[in-house]
Coordinates of C-alpha atoms in Angstrom, one line a residue:
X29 CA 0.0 0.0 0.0
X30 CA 1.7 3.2 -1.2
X31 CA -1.0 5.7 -0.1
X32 CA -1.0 6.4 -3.9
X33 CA -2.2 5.3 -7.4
X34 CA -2.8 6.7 -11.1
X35 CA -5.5 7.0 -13.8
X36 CA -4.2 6.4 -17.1
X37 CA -5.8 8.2 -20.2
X38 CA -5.8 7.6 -24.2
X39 CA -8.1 9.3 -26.7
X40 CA -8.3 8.8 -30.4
X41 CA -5.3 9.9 -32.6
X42 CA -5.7 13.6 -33.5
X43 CA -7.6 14.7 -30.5
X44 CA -5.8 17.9 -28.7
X45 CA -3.8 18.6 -26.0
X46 CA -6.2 20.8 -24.9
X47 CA -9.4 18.1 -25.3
X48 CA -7.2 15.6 -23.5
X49 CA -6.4 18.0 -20.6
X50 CA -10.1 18.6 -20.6
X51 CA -11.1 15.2 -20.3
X52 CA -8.2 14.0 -17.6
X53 CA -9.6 17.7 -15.5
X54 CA -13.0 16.2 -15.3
X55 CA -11.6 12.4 -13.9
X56 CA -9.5 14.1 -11.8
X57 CA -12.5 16.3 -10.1
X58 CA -14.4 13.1 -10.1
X59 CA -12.2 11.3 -7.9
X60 CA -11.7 13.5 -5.7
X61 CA -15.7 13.8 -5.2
X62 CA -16.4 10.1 -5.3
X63 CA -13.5 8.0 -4.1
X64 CA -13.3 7.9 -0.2
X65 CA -9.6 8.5 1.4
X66 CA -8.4 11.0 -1.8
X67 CA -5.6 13.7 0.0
X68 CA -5.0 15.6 -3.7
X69 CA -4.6 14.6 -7.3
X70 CA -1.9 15.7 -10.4
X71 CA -3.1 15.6 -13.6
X72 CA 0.0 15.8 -16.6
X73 CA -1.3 15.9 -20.0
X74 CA 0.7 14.9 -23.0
X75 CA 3.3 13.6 -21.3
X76 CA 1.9 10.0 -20.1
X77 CA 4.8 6.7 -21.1
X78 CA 7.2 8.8 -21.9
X79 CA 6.3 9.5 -26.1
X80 CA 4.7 13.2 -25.3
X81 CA 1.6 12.5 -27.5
X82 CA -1.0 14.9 -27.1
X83 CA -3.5 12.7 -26.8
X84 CA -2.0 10.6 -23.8
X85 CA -2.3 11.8 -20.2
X86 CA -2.7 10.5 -16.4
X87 CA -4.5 11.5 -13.3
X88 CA -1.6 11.0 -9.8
X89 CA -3.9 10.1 -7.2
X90 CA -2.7 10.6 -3.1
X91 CA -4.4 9.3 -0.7
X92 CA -4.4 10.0 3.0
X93 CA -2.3 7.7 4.9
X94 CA -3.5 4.5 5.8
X95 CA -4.1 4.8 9.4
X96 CA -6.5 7.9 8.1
X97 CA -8.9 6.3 5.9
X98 CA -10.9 3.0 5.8
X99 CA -10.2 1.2 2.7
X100 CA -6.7 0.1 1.4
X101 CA -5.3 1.0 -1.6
X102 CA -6.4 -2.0 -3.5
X103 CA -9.8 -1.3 -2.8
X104 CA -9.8 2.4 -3.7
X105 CA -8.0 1.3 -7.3
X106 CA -11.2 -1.4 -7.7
X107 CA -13.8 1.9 -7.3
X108 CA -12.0 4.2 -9.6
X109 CA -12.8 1.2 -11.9
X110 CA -16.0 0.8 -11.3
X111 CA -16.6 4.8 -11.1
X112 CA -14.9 4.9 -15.0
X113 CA -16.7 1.6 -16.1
X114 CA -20.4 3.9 -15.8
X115 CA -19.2 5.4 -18.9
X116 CA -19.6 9.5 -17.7
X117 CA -16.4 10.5 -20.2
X118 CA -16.6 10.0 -24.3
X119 CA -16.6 6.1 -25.0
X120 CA -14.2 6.4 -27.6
X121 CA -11.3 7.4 -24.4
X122 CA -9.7 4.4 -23.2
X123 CA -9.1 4.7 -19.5
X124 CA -7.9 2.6 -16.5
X125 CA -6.0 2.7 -13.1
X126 CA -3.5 0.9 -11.7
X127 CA -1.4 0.3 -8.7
X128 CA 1.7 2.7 -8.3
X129 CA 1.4 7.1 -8.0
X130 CA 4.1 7.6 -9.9
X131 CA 4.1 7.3 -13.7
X132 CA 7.9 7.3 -14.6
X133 CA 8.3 4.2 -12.1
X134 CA 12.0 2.3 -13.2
X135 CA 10.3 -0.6 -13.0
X136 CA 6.5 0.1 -14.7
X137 CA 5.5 -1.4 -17.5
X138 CA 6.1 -0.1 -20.7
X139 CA 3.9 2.2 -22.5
X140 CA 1.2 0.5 -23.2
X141 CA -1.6 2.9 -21.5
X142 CA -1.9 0.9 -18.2
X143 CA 0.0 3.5 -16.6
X144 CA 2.6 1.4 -13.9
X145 CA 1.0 -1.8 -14.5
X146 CA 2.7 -4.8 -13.0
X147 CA 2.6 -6.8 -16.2
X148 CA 4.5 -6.2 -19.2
X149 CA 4.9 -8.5 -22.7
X150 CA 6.4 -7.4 -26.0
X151 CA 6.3 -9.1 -29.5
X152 CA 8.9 -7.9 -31.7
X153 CA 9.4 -8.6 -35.5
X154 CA 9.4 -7.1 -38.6
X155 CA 6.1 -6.2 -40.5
X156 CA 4.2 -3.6 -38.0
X157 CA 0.4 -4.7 -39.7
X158 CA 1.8 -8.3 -38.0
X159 CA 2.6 -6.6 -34.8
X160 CA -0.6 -4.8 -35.0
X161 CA -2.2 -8.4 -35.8
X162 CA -1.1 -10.4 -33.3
X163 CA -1.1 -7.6 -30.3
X164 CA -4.9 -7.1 -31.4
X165 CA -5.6 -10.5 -30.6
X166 CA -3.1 -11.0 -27.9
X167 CA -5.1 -8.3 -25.7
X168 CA -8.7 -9.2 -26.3
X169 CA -7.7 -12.3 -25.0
X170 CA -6.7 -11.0 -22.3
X171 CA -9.3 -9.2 -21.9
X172 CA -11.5 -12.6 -21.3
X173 CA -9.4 -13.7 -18.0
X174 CA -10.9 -12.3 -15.0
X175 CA -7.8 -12.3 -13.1
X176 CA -6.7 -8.9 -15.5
X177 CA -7.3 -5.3 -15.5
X178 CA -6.6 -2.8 -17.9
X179 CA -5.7 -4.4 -20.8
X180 CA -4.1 -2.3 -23.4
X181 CA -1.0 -2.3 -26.1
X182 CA 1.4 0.6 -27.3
X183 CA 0.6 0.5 -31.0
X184 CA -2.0 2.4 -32.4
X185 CA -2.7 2.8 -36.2
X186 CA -4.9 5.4 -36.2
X187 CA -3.3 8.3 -36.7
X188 CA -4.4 10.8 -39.4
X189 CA -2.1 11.7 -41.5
X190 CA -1.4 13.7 -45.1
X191 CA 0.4 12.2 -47.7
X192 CA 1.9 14.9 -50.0
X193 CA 2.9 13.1 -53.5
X194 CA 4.9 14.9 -56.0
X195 CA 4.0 14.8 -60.2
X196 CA 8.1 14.5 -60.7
X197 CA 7.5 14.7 -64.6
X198 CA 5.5 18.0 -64.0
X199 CA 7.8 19.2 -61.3
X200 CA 10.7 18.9 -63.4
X201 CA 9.1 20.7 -66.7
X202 CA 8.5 23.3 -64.3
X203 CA 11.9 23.5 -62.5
X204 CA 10.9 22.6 -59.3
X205 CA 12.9 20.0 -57.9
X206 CA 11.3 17.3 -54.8
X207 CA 13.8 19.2 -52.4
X208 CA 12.3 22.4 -52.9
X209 CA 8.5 21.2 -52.1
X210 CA 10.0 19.6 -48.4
X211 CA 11.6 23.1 -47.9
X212 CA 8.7 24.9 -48.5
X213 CA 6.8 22.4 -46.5
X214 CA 8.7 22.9 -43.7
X215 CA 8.9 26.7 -43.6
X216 CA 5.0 27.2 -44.1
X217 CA 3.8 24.6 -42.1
X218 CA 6.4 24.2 -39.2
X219 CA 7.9 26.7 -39.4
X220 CA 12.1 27.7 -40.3
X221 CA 14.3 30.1 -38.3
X222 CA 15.8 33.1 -40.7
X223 CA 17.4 35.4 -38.5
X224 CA 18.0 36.7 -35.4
X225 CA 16.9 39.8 -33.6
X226 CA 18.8 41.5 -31.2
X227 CA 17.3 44.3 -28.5
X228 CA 19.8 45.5 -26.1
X229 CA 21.9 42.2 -24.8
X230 CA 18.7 39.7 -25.5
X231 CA 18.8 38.0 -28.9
X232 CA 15.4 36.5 -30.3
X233 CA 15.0 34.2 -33.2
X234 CA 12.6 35.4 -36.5
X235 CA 10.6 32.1 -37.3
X236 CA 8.8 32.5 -40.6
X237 CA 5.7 30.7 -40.8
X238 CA 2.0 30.8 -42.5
X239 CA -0.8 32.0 -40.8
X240 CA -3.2 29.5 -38.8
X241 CA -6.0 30.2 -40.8
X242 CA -3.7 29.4 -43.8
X243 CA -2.6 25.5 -42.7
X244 CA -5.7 24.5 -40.6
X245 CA -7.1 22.0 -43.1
X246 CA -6.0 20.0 -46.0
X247 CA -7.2 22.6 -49.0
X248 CA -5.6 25.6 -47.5
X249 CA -2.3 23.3 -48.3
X250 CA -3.1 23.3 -51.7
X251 CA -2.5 27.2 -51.7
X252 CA 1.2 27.0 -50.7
X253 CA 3.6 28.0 -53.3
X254 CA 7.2 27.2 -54.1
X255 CA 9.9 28.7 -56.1
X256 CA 11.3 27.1 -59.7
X257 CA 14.3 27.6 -61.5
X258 CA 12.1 29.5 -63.9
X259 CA 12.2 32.3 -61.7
X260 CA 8.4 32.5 -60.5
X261 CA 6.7 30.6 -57.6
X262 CA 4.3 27.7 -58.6
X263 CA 1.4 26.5 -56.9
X264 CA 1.2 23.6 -55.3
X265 CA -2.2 22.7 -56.8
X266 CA -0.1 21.8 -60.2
X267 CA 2.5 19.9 -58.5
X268 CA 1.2 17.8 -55.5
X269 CA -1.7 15.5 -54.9
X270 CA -2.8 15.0 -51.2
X271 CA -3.8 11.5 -50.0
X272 CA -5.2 11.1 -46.4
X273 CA -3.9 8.1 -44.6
X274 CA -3.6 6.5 -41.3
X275 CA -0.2 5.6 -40.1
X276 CA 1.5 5.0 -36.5
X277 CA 2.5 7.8 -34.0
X278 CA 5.3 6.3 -33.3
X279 CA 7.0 3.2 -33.7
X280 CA 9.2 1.8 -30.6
X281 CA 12.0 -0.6 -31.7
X282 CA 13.7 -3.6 -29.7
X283 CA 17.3 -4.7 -31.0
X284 CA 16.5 -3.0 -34.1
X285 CA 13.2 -4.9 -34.3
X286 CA 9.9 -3.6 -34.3
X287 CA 7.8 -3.9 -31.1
X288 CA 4.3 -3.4 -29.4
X289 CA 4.1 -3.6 -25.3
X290 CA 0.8 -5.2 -24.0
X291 CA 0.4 -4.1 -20.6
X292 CA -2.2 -5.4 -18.1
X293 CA -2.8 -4.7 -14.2
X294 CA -3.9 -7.9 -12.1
X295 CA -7.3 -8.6 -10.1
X296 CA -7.0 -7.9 -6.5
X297 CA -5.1 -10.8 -4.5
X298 CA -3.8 -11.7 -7.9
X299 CA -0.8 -13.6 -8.3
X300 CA 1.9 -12.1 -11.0
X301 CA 3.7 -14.8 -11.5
X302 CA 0.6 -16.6 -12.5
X303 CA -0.6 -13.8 -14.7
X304 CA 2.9 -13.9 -16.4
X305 CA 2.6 -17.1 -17.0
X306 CA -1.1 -17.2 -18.4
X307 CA -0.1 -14.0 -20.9
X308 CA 3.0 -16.4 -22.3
X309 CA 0.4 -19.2 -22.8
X310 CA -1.7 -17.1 -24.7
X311 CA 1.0 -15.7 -26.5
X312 CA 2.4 -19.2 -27.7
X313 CA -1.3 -19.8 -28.8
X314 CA -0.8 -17.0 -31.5
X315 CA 1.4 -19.4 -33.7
X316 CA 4.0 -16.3 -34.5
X317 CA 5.2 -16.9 -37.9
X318 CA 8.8 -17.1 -38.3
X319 CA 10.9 -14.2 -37.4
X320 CA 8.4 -12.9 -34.7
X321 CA 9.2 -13.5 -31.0
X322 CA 7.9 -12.3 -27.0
X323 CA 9.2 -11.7 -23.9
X324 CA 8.8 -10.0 -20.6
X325 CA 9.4 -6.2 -19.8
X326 CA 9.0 -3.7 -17.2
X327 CA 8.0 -5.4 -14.0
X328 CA 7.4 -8.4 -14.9
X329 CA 11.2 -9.2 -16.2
X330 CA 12.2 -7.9 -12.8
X331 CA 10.2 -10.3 -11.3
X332 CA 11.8 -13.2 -13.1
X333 CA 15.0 -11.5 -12.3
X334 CA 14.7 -11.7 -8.4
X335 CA 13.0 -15.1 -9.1
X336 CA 16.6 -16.1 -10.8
X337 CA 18.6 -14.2 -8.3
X338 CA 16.9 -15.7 -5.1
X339 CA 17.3 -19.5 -6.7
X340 CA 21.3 -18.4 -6.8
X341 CA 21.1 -17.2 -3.6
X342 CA 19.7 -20.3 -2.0
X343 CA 21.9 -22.8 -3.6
X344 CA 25.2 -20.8 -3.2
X345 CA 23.7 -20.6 1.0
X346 CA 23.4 -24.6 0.7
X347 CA 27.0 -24.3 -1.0
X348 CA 29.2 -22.1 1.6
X349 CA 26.9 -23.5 4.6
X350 CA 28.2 -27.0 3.9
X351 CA 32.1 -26.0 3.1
X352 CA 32.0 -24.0 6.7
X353 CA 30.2 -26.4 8.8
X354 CA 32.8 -29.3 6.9
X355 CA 35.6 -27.4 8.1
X356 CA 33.8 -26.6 11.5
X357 CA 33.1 -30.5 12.4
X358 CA 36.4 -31.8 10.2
X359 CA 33.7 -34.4 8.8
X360 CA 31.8 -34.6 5.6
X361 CA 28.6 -36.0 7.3
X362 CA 27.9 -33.8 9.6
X363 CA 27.0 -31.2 7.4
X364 CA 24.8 -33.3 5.8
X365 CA 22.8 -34.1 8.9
X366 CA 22.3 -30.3 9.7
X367 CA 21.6 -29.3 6.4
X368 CA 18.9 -31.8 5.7
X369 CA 16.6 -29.5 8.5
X370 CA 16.5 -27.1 6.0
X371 CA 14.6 -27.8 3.2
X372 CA 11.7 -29.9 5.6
X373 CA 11.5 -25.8 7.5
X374 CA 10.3 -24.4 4.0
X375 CA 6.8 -26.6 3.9
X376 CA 6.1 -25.2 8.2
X377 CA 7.3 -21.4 6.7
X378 CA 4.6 -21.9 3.4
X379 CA 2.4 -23.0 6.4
X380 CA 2.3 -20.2 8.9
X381 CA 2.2 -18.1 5.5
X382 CA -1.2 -19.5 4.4
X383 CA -2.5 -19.5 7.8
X384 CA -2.0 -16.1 8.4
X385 CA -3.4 -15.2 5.0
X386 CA -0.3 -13.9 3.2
X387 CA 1.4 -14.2 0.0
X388 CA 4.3 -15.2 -1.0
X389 CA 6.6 -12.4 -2.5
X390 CA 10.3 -11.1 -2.5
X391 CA 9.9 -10.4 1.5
X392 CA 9.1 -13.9 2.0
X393 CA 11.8 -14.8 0.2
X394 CA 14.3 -12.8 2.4
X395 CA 12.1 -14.3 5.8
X396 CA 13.2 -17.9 4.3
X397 CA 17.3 -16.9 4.2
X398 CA 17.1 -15.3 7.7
X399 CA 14.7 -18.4 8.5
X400 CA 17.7 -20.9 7.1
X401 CA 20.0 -19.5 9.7
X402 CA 18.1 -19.8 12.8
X403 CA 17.4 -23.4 11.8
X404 CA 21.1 -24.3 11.1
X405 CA 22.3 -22.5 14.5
X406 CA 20.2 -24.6 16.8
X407 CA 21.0 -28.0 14.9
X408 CA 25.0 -27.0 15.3
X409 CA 24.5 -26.8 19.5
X410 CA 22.5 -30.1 19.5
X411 CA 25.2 -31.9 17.0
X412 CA 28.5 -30.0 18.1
X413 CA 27.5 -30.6 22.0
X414 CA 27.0 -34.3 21.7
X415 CA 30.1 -35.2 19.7
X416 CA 31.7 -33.3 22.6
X417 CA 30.0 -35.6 25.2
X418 CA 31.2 -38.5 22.7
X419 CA 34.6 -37.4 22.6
X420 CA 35.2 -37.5 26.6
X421 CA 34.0 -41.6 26.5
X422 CA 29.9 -41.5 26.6
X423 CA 28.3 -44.1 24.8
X424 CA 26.1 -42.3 21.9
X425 CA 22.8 -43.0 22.5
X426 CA 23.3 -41.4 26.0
X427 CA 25.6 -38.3 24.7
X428 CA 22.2 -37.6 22.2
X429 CA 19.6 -37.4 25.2
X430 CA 22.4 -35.8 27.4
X431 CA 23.2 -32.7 24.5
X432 CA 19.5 -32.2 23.9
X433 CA 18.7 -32.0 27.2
X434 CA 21.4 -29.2 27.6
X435 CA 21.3 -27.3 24.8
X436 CA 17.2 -27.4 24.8
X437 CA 17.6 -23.7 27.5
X438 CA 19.7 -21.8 24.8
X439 CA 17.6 -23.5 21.8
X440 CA 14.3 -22.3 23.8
X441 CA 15.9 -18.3 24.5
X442 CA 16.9 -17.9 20.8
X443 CA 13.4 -18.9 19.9
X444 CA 11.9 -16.7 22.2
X445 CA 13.8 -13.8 21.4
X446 CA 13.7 -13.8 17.9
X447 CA 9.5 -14.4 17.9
X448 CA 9.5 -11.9 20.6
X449 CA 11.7 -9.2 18.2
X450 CA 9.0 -10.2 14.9
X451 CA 5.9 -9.0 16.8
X452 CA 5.9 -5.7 16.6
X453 CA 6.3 -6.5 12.8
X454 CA 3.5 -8.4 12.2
X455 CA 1.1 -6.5 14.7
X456 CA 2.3 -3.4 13.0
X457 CA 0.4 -0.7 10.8
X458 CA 0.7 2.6 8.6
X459 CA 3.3 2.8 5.5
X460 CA 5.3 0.0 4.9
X461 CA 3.5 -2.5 6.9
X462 CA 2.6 -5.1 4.7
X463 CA 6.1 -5.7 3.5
X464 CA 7.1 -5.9 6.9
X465 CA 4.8 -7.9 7.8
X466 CA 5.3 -10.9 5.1
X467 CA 8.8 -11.3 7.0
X468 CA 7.1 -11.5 10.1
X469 CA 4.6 -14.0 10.1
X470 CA 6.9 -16.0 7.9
X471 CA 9.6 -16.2 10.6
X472 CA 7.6 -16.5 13.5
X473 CA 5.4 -19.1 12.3
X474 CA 8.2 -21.3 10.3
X475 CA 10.4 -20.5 13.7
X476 CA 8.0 -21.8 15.8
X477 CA 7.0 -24.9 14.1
X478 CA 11.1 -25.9 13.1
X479 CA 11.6 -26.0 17.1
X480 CA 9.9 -29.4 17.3
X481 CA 12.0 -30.6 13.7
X482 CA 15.2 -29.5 15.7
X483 CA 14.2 -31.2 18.6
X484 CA 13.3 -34.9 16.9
X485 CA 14.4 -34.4 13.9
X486 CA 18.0 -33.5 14.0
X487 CA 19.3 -36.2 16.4
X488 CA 17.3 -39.1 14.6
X489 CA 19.4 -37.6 11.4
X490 CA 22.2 -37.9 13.2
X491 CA 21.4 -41.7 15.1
X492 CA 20.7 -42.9 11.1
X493 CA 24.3 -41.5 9.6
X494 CA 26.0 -42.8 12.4
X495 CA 24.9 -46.1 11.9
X496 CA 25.4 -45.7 8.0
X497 CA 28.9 -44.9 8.1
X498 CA 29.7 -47.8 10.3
X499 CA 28.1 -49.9 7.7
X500 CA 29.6 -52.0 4.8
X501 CA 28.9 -49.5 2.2
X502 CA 30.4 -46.7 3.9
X503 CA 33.4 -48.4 5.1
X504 CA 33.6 -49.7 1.0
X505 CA 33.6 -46.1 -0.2
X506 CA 35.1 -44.7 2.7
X507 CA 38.0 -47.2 1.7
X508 CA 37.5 -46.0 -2.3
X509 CA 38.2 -42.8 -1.2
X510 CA 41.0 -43.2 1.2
X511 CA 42.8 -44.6 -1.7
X512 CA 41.7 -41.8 -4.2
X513 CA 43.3 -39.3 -1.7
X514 CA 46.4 -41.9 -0.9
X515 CA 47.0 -42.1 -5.3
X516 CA 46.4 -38.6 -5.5
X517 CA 48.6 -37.6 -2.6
X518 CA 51.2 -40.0 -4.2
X519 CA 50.8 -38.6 -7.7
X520 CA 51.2 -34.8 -6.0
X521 CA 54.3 -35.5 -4.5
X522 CA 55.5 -37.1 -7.3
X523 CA 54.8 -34.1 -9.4
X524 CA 56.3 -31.9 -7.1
X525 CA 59.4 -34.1 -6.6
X526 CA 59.8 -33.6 -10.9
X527 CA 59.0 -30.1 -10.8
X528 CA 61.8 -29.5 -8.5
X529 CA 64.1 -32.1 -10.3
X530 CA 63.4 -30.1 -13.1
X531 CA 64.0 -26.6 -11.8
X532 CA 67.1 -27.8 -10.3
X533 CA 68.9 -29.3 -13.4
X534 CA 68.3 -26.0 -14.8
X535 CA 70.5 -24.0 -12.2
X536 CA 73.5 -23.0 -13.6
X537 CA 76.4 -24.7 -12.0
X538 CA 78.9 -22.8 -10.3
X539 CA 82.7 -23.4 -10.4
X540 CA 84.3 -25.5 -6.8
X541 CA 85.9 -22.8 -4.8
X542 CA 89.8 -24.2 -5.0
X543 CA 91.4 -25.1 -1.8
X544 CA 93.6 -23.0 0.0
X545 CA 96.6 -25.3 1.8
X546 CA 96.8 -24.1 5.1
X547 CA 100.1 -25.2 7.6
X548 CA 99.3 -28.3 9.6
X549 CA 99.0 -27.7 12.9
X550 CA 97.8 -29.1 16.4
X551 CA 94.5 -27.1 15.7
X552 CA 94.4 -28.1 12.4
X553 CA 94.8 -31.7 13.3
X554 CA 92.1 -31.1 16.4
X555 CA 89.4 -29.7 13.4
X556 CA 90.2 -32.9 11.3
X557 CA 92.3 -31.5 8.8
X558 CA 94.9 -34.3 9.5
X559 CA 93.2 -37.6 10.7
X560 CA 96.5 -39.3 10.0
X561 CA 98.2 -37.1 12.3
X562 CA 99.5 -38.4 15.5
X563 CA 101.7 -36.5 18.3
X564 CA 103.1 -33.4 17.4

């Protein structure tokens, strides 16, 4: 709940900024009449997904905080709907709101007049009547599935447009060449800079341009003029022939591939990762010809990319938790018997999570890791404690009641003191407190229940490798491996033994240092200069 929310706007191609600011004024005033908990609202015309078309807007919607008004945000979005759905604005507009008040959101989905929508697909390929096809199609399907909102795509063919076509054989018997007709285009109709007029130490630029009444429609074009080679100007009447014609406003690209954006906001208590993948069924039921492809954008390719990341991240914690804990214990199996708590925690965490009536999201995600830890700390002071009490001489069975029952105080205070600390998350409210609360209930509920797996579980884990590595099997591959290390310990120092062989028969040898006869005497002799030497 971001105290917050926006009301996406699209009208027909060709309508003006000023209709479109007209239109987004009067949803904007009806919201903040009819929707419960409104604080203010921003309306920003022309400027809505980022292509400044004129006739593209959306309504920024605040709402009071949440401790100040009595429905969530959620619920608020669900009445604009319904408010919009009675049809009070010109049927041929095309608007909808979505979670998320503000519209240039990094993460939003992408342009495709659902404002921040959470869901995002693009189809990319060549032809644009294809694109235009398939992203028809695409979106009235979704359109069927009550679990969406919204629907819309980024490409719209509707735009009015005036083709100019040049006579080029008439053209060129009058000396007026194609470049000329642009030129003049440009300068009557847009307009072209000629000088620059200077008053005191401010300098303004002279645009020349024809008058409004003289490029409002189609036939007034026909009275535009352009100079020949001849010497006199030449109507345009004799030159040109106008066409009218739709075409697209713009067209976005993707690795220099056309593309349309569907975009789509989800049902309340909708999942997104089921939504995402119901859109990329429907998309496969298109049969794209050859050369046509989709994928995710926006939000929804950052959701697969946390998805991705948080997979990594629980395999590398598997990874570095069983190379510590096998240098910790000096022992390959004991790792093995801690870690296996881990994975039966995740079913009692899914647990308290439905029981509480949560969802599972990134913040549950991060509730597992911290979740992981706990888990793994309490089966270490069961496991490290009774090899201890094996170690000074008990006999095993009695060293596993022995440890729990001492370590079953500190097990007990962690336990406490961790649920005790999540509380004030989960009982919490105002800004924020949903996310905190999905780690809350997560932890304290998957904490509580993994105290009785710690208690049973871990030391019937650790009875059952015991016994299996005094077994046959393990004393076989115990032996395998013994042997592996013994030949590859053999065939390192053998390696290293030719290595320094080899680095020694490359030393360059030195000359003897020649012997210096020195007079024998008793000292001498003493030293063993002389051993032959007798008396004096």
């Amino acid at each position: 709940d971001e105290s917050g929310f926006s009301v996406s706007l699209r009208a027909p191609q060709g309508t003006s900024l000023a209709a479109t600011q007209s239109v987004l004024e009067r949803v904007a005033r009806d919201v903040r009449e009819q929707i419960p908990g409104v604080e203010l609202t921003l309306v920003n015309a022309g400027g809505f997904g980022g292509g400044g078309q004129p006739n593209q807007g959306n309504v920024s919607v605040r709402l009071r905080p949440v401790k100040e008004r009595e429905f969530s945000q959620s619920e608020l979005i669900q009445k604009t709907r319904d408010m919009i759905r009675k049809r009070k604005y010109p049927k041929e507009y095309i608007i909808g709101a979505s979670g998320g008040s503000s519209i240039g959101s990094a993460i939003g989905g992408g342009g495709g007049g659902g404002g921040s929508s959470s869901l995002g697909l693009f189809i990319s390929g060549p032809d644009i009547n294809k694109l235009d096809e398939y992203s028809n199609k695409l979106v009235e399907r979704i359109k069927k599935d009550e679990n969406f909102r919204d629907a819309d795509r980024s490409l719209r063919l509707s735009s009015p447009e005036v083709r100019i076509i040049i006579d080029r054989q008439r053209a060129a018997d009058l000396g007026v060449r194609a470049g000329d007709v642009a030129q003049a285009l440009n300068t009557l109709a847009a307009g072209a800079r000629v000088t620059t007029y200077s008053e005191g130490s401010d300098q303004y630029d002279v645009v020349v341009r024809a008058g409004e009444e003289f490029r409002r429609t189609r036939e007034n074009l026909s009275n535009f003029t352009v100079a020949s080679s001849t010497g006199g100007p030449v109507g345009w009447e004799k030159l040109v022939r106008l066409d009218e014609g739709d075409s697209p406003a713009s067209i976005d690209r993707l690795n220099r591939q056309r593309q349309v954006t569907i975009s789509a906001s989800l049902a309340p208590n909708g999942s997104e990762a089921d939504a995402l993948v119901a859109v990329q069924r429907y998309a496969q039921e298109l049969n794209l010809e050859q050369g046509y492809r989709t994928g995710v954008t926006g939000q929804s390719k950052e959701l697969q990319r946390a998805n991705q990341s948080f997979m990594l991240a629980f395999l590398l914690s598997f990874v570095f938790m069983y190379l510590i804990l096998a240098a910790q214990f000096e022992s390959f199996i004991h790792p093995v018997t801690i870690l296996l708590t881990l994975p039966l925690s995740i079913p009692f965490a899914l647990l308290s999570t439905l029981i509480a009536g949560q969802r599972l999201n990134i913040f549950s995600a991060l509730g597992i890791l911290l979740l992981f830890g706990i888990v793994k700390k309490n089966a270490i002071l069961q496991i490290d404690h009774t090899n201890e009490l094996r170690s000074h001489g008990m006999e095993r069975y009695s060293a596993i009641l022995q440890a729990n029952r001492d370590r079953l105080r500190p097990i007990l205070m962690t336990t406490i003191a961790l649920v005790a600390g999540m509380v004030p998350l989960i009982l919490g409210s105002g800004a924020g407190a949903a996310t905190n609360r999905s780690i809350g209930v997560l932890v304290v509920g998957g904490q509580s229940l993994c105290l009785l797996l710690t208690l049973l579980a871990v030391p019937v884990f650790y009875s059952l490798f015991e016994d299996a590595k005094d077994s046959r099997v393990w004393g076989y591959v115990g032996d395998r491996f013994n042997n592996f290390k013994g030949g590859a310990g053999r065939r390192l120092a053998d390696a290293y033994a030719g290595a320094t062989a080899s680095l020694s028969r490359r030393r360059p040898k030195v000359a003897p240092t020649p012997k210096v006869a020195r007079p024998l005497t008793r000292q001498t002799a003493k030293d063993g200069y002389a051993d032959n030497v007798s008396g004096d």
